[in-house]
Tab-separated table of C-alpha atoms in Angstrom:
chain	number	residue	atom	x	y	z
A	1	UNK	CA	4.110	-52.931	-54.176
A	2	UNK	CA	7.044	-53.430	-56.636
A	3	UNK	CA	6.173	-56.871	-56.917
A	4	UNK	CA	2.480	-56.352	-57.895
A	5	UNK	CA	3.745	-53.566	-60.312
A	6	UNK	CA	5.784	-56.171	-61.982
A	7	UNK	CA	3.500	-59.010	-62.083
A	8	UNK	CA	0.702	-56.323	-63.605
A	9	UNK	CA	3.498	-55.729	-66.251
A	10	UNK	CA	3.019	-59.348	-67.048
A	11	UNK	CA	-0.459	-59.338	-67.037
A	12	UNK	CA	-0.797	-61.928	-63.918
A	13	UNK	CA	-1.669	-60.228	-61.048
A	14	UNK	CA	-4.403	-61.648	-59.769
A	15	UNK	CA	-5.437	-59.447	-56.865
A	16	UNK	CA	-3.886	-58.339	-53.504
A	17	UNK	CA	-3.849	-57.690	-50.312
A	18	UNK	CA	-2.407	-55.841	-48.020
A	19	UNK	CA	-2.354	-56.372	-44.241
A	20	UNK	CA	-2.264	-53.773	-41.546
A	21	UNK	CA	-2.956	-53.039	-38.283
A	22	UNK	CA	-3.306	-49.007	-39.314
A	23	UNK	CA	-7.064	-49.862	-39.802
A	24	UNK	CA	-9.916	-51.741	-38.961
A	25	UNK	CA	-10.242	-52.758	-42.688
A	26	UNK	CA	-6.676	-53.515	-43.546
A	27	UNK	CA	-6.735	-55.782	-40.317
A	28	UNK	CA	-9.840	-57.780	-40.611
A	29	UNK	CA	-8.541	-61.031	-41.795
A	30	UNK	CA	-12.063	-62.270	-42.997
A	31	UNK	CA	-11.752	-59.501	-45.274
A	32	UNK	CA	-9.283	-61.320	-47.484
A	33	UNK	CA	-11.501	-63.861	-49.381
A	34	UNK	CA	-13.991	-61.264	-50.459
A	35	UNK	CA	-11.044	-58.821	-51.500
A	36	UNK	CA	-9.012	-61.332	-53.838
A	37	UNK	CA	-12.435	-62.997	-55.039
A	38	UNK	CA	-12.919	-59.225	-56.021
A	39	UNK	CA	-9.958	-58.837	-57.891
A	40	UNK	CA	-9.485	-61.994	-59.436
A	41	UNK	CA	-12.939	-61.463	-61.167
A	42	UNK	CA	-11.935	-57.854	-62.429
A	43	UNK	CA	-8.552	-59.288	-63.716
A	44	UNK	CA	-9.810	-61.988	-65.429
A	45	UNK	CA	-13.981	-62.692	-67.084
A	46	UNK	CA	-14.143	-66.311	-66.939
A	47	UNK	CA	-13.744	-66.105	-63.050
A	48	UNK	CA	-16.214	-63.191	-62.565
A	49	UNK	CA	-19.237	-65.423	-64.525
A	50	UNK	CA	-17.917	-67.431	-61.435
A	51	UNK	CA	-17.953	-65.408	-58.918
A	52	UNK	CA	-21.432	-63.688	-59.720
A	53	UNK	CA	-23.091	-66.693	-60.159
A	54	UNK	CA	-21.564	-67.786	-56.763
A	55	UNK	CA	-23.151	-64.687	-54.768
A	56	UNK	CA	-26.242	-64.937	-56.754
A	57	UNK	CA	-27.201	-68.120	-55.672
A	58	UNK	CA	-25.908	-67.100	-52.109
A	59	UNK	CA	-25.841	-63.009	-51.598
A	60	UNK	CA	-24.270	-63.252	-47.938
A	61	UNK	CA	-21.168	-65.326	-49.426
A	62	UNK	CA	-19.170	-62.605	-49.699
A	63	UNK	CA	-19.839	-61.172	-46.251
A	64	UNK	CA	-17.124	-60.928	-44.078
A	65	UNK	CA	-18.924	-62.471	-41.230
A	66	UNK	CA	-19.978	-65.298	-43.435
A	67	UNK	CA	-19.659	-68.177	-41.229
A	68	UNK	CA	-18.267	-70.839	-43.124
A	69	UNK	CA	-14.307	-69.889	-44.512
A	70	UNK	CA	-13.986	-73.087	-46.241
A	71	UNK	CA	-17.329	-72.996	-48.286
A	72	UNK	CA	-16.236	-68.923	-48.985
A	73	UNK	CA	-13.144	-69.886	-50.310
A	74	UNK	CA	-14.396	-72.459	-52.269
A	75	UNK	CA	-17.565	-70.751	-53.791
A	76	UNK	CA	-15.627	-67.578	-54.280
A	77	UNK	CA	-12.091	-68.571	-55.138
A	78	UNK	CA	-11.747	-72.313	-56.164
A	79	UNK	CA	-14.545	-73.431	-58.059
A	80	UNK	CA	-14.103	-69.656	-60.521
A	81	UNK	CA	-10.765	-69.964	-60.712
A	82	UNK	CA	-10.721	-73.484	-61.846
A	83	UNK	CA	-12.738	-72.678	-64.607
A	84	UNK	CA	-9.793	-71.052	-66.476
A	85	UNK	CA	-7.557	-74.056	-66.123
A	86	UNK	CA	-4.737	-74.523	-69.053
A	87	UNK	CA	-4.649	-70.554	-69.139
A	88	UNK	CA	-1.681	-68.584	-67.473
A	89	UNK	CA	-1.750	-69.204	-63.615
A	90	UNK	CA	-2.693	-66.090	-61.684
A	91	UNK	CA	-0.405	-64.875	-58.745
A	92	UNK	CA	-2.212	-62.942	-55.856
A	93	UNK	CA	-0.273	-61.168	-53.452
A	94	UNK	CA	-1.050	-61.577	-49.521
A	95	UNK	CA	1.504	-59.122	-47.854
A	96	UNK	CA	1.857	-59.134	-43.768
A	97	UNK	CA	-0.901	-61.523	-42.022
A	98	UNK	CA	0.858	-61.119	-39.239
A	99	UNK	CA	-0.846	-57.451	-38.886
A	100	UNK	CA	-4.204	-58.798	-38.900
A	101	UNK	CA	-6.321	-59.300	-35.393
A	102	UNK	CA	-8.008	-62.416	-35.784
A	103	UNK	CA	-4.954	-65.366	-36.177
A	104	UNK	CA	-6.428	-68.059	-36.363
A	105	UNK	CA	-8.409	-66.885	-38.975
A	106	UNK	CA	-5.543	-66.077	-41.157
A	107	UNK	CA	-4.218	-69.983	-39.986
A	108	UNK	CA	-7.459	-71.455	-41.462
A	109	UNK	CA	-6.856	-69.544	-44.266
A	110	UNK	CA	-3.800	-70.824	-44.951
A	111	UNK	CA	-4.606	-74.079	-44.040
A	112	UNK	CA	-7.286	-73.576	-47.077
A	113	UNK	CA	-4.576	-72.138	-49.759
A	114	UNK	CA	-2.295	-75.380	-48.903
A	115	UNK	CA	-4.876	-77.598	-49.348
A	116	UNK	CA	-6.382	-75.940	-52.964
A	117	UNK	CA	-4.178	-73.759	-54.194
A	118	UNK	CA	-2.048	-76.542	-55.753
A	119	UNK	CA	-5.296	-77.833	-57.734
A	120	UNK	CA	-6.177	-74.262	-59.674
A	121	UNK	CA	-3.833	-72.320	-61.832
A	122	UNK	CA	-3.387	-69.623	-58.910
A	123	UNK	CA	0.173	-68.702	-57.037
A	124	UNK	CA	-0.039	-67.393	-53.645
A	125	UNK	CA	2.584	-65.271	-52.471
A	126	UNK	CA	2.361	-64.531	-48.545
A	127	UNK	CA	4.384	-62.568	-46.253
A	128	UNK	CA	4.546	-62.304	-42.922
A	129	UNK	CA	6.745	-62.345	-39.688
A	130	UNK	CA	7.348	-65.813	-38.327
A	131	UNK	CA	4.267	-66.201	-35.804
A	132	UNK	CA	3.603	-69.141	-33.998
A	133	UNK	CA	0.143	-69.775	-35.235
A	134	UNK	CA	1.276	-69.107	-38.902
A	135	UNK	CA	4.049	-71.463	-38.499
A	136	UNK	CA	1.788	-73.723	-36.971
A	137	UNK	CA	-0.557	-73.604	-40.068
A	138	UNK	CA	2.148	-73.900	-42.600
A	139	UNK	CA	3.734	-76.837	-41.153
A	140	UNK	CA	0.277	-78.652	-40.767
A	141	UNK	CA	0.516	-80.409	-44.096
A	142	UNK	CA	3.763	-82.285	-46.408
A	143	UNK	CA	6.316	-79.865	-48.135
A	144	UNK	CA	5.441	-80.159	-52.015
A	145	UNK	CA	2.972	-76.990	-52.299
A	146	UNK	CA	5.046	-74.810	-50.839
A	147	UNK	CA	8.110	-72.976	-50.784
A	148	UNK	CA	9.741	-70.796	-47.778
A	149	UNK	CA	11.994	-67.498	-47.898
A	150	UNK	CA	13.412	-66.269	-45.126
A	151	UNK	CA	14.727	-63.120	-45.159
A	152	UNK	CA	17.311	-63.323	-41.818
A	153	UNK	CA	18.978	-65.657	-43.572
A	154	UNK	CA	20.178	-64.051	-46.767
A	155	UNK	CA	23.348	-62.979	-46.707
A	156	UNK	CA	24.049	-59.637	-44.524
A	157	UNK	CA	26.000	-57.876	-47.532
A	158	UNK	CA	22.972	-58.773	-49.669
A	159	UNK	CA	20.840	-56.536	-47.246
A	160	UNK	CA	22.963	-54.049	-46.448
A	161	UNK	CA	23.544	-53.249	-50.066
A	162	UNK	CA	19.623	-53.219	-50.387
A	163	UNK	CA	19.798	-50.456	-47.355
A	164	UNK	CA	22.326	-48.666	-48.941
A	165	UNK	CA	20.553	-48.053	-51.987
A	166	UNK	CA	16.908	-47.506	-50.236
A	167	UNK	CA	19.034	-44.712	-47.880
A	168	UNK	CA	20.922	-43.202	-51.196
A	169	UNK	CA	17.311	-42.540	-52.854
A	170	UNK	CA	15.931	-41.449	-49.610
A	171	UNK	CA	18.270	-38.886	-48.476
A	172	UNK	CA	19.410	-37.584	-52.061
A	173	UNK	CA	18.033	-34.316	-51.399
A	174	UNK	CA	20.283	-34.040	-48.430
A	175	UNK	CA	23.686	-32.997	-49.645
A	176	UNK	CA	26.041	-35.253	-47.350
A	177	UNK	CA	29.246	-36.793	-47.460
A	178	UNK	CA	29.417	-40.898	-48.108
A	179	UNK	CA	31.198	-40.976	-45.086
A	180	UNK	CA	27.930	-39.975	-43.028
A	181	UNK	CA	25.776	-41.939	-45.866
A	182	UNK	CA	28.554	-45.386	-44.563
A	183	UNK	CA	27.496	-44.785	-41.319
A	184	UNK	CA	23.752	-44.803	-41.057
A	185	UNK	CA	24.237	-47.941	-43.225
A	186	UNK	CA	26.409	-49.588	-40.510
A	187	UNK	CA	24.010	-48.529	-37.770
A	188	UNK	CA	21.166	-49.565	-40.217
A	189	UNK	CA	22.462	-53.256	-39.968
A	190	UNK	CA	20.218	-55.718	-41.654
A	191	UNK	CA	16.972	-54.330	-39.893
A	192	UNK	CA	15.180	-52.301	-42.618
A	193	UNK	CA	12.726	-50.719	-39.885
A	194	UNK	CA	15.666	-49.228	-38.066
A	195	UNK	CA	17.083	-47.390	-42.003
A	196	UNK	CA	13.039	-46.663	-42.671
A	197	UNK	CA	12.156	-44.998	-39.060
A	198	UNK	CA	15.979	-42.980	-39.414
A	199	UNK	CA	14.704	-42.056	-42.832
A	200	UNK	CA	11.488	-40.671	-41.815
A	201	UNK	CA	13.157	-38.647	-38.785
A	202	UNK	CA	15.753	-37.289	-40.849
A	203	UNK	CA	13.346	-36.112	-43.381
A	204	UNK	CA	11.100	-34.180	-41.430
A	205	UNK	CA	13.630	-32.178	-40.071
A	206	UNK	CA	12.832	-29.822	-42.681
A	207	UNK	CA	15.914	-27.214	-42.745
A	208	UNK	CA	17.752	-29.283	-39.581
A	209	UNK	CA	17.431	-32.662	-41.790
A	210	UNK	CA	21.572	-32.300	-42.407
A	211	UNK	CA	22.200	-31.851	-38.702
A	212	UNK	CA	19.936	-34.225	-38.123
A	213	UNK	CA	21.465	-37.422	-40.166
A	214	UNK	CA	24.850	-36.156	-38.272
A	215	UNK	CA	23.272	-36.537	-35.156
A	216	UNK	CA	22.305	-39.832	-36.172
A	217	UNK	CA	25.632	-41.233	-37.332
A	218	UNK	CA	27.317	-39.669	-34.422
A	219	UNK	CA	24.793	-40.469	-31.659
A	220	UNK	CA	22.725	-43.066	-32.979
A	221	UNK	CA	19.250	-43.383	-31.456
A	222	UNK	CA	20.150	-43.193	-27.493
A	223	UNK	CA	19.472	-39.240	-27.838
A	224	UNK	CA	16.749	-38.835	-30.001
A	225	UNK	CA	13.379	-39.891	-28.224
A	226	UNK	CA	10.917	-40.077	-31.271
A	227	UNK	CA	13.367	-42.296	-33.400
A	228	UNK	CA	13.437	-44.399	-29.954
A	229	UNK	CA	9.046	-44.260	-29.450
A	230	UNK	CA	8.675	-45.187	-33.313
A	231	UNK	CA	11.305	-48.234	-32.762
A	232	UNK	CA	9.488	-49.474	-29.448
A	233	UNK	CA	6.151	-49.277	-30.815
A	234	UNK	CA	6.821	-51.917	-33.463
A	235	UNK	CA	8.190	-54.625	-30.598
A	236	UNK	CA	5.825	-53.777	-27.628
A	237	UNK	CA	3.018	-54.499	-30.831
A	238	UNK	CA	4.403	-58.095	-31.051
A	239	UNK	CA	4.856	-58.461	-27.431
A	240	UNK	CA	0.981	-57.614	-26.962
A	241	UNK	CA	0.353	-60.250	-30.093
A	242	UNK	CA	1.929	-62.722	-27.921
A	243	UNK	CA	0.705	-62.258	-24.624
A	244	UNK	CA	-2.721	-61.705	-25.724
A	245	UNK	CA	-5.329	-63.960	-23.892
A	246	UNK	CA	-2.753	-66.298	-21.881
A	247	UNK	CA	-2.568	-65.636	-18.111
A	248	UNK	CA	0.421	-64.268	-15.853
A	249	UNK	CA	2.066	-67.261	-14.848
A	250	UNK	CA	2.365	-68.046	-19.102
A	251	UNK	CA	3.924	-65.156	-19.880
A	252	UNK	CA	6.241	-64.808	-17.050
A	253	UNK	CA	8.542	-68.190	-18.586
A	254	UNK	CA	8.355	-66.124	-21.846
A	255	UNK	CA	9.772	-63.084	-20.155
A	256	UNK	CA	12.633	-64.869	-18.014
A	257	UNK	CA	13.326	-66.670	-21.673
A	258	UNK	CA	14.020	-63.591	-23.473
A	259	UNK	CA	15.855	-61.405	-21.168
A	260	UNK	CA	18.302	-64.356	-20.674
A	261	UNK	CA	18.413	-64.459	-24.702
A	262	UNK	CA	18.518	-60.823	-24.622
A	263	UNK	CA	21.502	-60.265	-21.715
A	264	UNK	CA	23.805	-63.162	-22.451
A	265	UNK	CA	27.027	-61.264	-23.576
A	266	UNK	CA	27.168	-64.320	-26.101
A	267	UNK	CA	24.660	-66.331	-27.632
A	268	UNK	CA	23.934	-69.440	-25.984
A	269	UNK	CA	22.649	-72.967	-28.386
A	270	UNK	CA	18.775	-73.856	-27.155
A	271	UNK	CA	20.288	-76.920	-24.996
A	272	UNK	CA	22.467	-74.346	-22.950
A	273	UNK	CA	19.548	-71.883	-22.542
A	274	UNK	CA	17.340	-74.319	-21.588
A	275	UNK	CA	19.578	-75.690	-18.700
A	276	UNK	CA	20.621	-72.118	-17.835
A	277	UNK	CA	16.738	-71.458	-17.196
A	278	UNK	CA	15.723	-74.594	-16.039
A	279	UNK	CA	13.008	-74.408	-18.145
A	280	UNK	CA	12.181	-77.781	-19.544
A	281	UNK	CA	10.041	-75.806	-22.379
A	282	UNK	CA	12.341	-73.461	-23.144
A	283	UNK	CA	12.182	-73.863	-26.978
A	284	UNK	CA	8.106	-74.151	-27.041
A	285	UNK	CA	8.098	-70.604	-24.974
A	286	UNK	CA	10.747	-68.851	-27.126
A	287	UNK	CA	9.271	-70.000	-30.083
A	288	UNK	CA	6.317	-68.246	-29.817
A	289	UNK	CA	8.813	-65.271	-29.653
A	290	UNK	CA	10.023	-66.115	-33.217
A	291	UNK	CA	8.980	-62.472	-34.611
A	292	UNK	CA	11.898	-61.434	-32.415
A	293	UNK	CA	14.326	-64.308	-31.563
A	294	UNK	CA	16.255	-66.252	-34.183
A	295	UNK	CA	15.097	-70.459	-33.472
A	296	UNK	CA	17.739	-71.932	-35.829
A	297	UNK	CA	15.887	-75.482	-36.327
A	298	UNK	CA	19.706	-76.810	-36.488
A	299	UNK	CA	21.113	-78.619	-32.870
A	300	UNK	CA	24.163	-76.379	-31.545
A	301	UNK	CA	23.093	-73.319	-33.050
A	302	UNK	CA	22.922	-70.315	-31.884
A	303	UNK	CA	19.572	-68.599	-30.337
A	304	UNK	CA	20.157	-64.738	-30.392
A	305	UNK	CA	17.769	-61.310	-31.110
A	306	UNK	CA	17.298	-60.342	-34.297
């Protein structure tokens, strides 16, 4: 949201979407063509003569159902914005794909944005956890269109400095000392869900919210059974995303894979896990568990949980 405030600053926001499983609009990924087409022709006039004209000659284009995503994207999105080249390239923000139902939709998608993108003046910037399938589609053409961020591996006092100030702002109705403030950080780690879900615990507390951030830094989550719930929803959500549709015997290497990833008292390199298991496709399986499992891409290094 910051992001998109800033880049409307600058007058280049193109459009945006947000993902999200919370509802059946936010996760419909056939949604997204329609949405930024949308935008893009409110933010900029050239592109909505485009875009009208595009849906005039063909009113079901911007259906969601409309059958064809490559003639969508280039009826609604290409061919307008391609009109405005030499002007200021618009950026559209894509936030968390990984939240929408239909994968493989949001692969082709991508597949489509790597193939035209680098031909309009447009910027897409895309977020998401590190799925197989989006992998997949990102690493299905060469490396000059694109550029990757992964946020495991900035540095951990980068992140917990970003924690500290998100939990400082949160909590600075709560009078506490920095002491208790120190600790929720260190608990925090570098997993913003864990300082977010503490946050919104703490907070509705009401009157108890004090005794309830001391509970926190003293206990941690072991006690407290909603902080726990909220926690396990998020994982058993990307469990079901990858287990979805494959059979028993699939999923049962998957689940030997990551409770010997999960129980080692010291992470093991993918060579040493994959004699361990005896599991000649150990790094296919735990790959597909990448939302959750660190797959350094370098031999030697360490496999582990995020």
């Amino acid at each position: 949201h910051t992001f998109c405030e800033n880049l409307e600053a600058e007058n280049i926001l193109g459009g945006s979407f947000f993902a999200s499983r919370a509802s059946e609009k936010t996760r419909n990924a056939r949604l997204i063509i329609p949405v930024i087409a949308y935008a893009l022709a409110r933010a900029s006039p050239r592109i909505k003569v485009g875009v009208v004209k595009a849906i005039e000659d063909d009113p079901t284009l911007a259906e969601p159902n409309y059958i064809n995503i490559n003639e969508q994207f280039k009826r609604l999105i290409y061919d307008p914005v391609r009109t405005t080249a030499g002007a200021v390239d618009k950026v559209v923000v894509i936030d968390a794909v990984d939240e929408c139902d239909n994968l493989e939709v949001v692969s082709s998608f991508i597949k489509l944005v790597l193939e035209w993108a680098s031909k309009i003046p447009l910027k897409i910037f895309l977020t998401s956890r590190d799925e197989y399938r989006i992998r997949n589609a990102f690493g299905s053409t060469g490396d000059s269109i694109r550029e990757y961020f992964y946020l495991h591996d900035i540095e951990k006092d980068v992140v917990e400095n970003d924690i500290r100030k998100y939990l400082e702002t949160s909590l600075v109705r709560i009078k506490n000392d920095d002491s208790e403030l120190s600790g929720l950080v260190a608990r925090s780690g570098t997993l913003f869900i864990y300082a977010a879900t503490a946050v919104r615990y703490i907070t509705d507390g009401g009157e108890d919210s004090k005794s309830r951030l001391s509970a926190m830094v003293t206990h941690g989550q072991k006690l407290i059974n909603g902080f726990e719930t909220d926690i396990d929803s998020l994982y058993v959500h990307i469990m079901e995303k990858v287990c979805k549709g494959k059979e028993r015997h699939e999923v049962a290497p998957m689940r030997d894979l990551l409770s010997i990833t999960i129980f080692l008292r010291n992470p093991l390199p993918m060579e040493a896990i994959t004699s361990l298991s005896q599991k000649s496709k150990a790094h296919m399986y735990l790959s597909r568990l990448s939302s959750v499992i660190h797959i350094p891409n370098q031999p030697g290094a360490l496999v582990a949980p995020f």
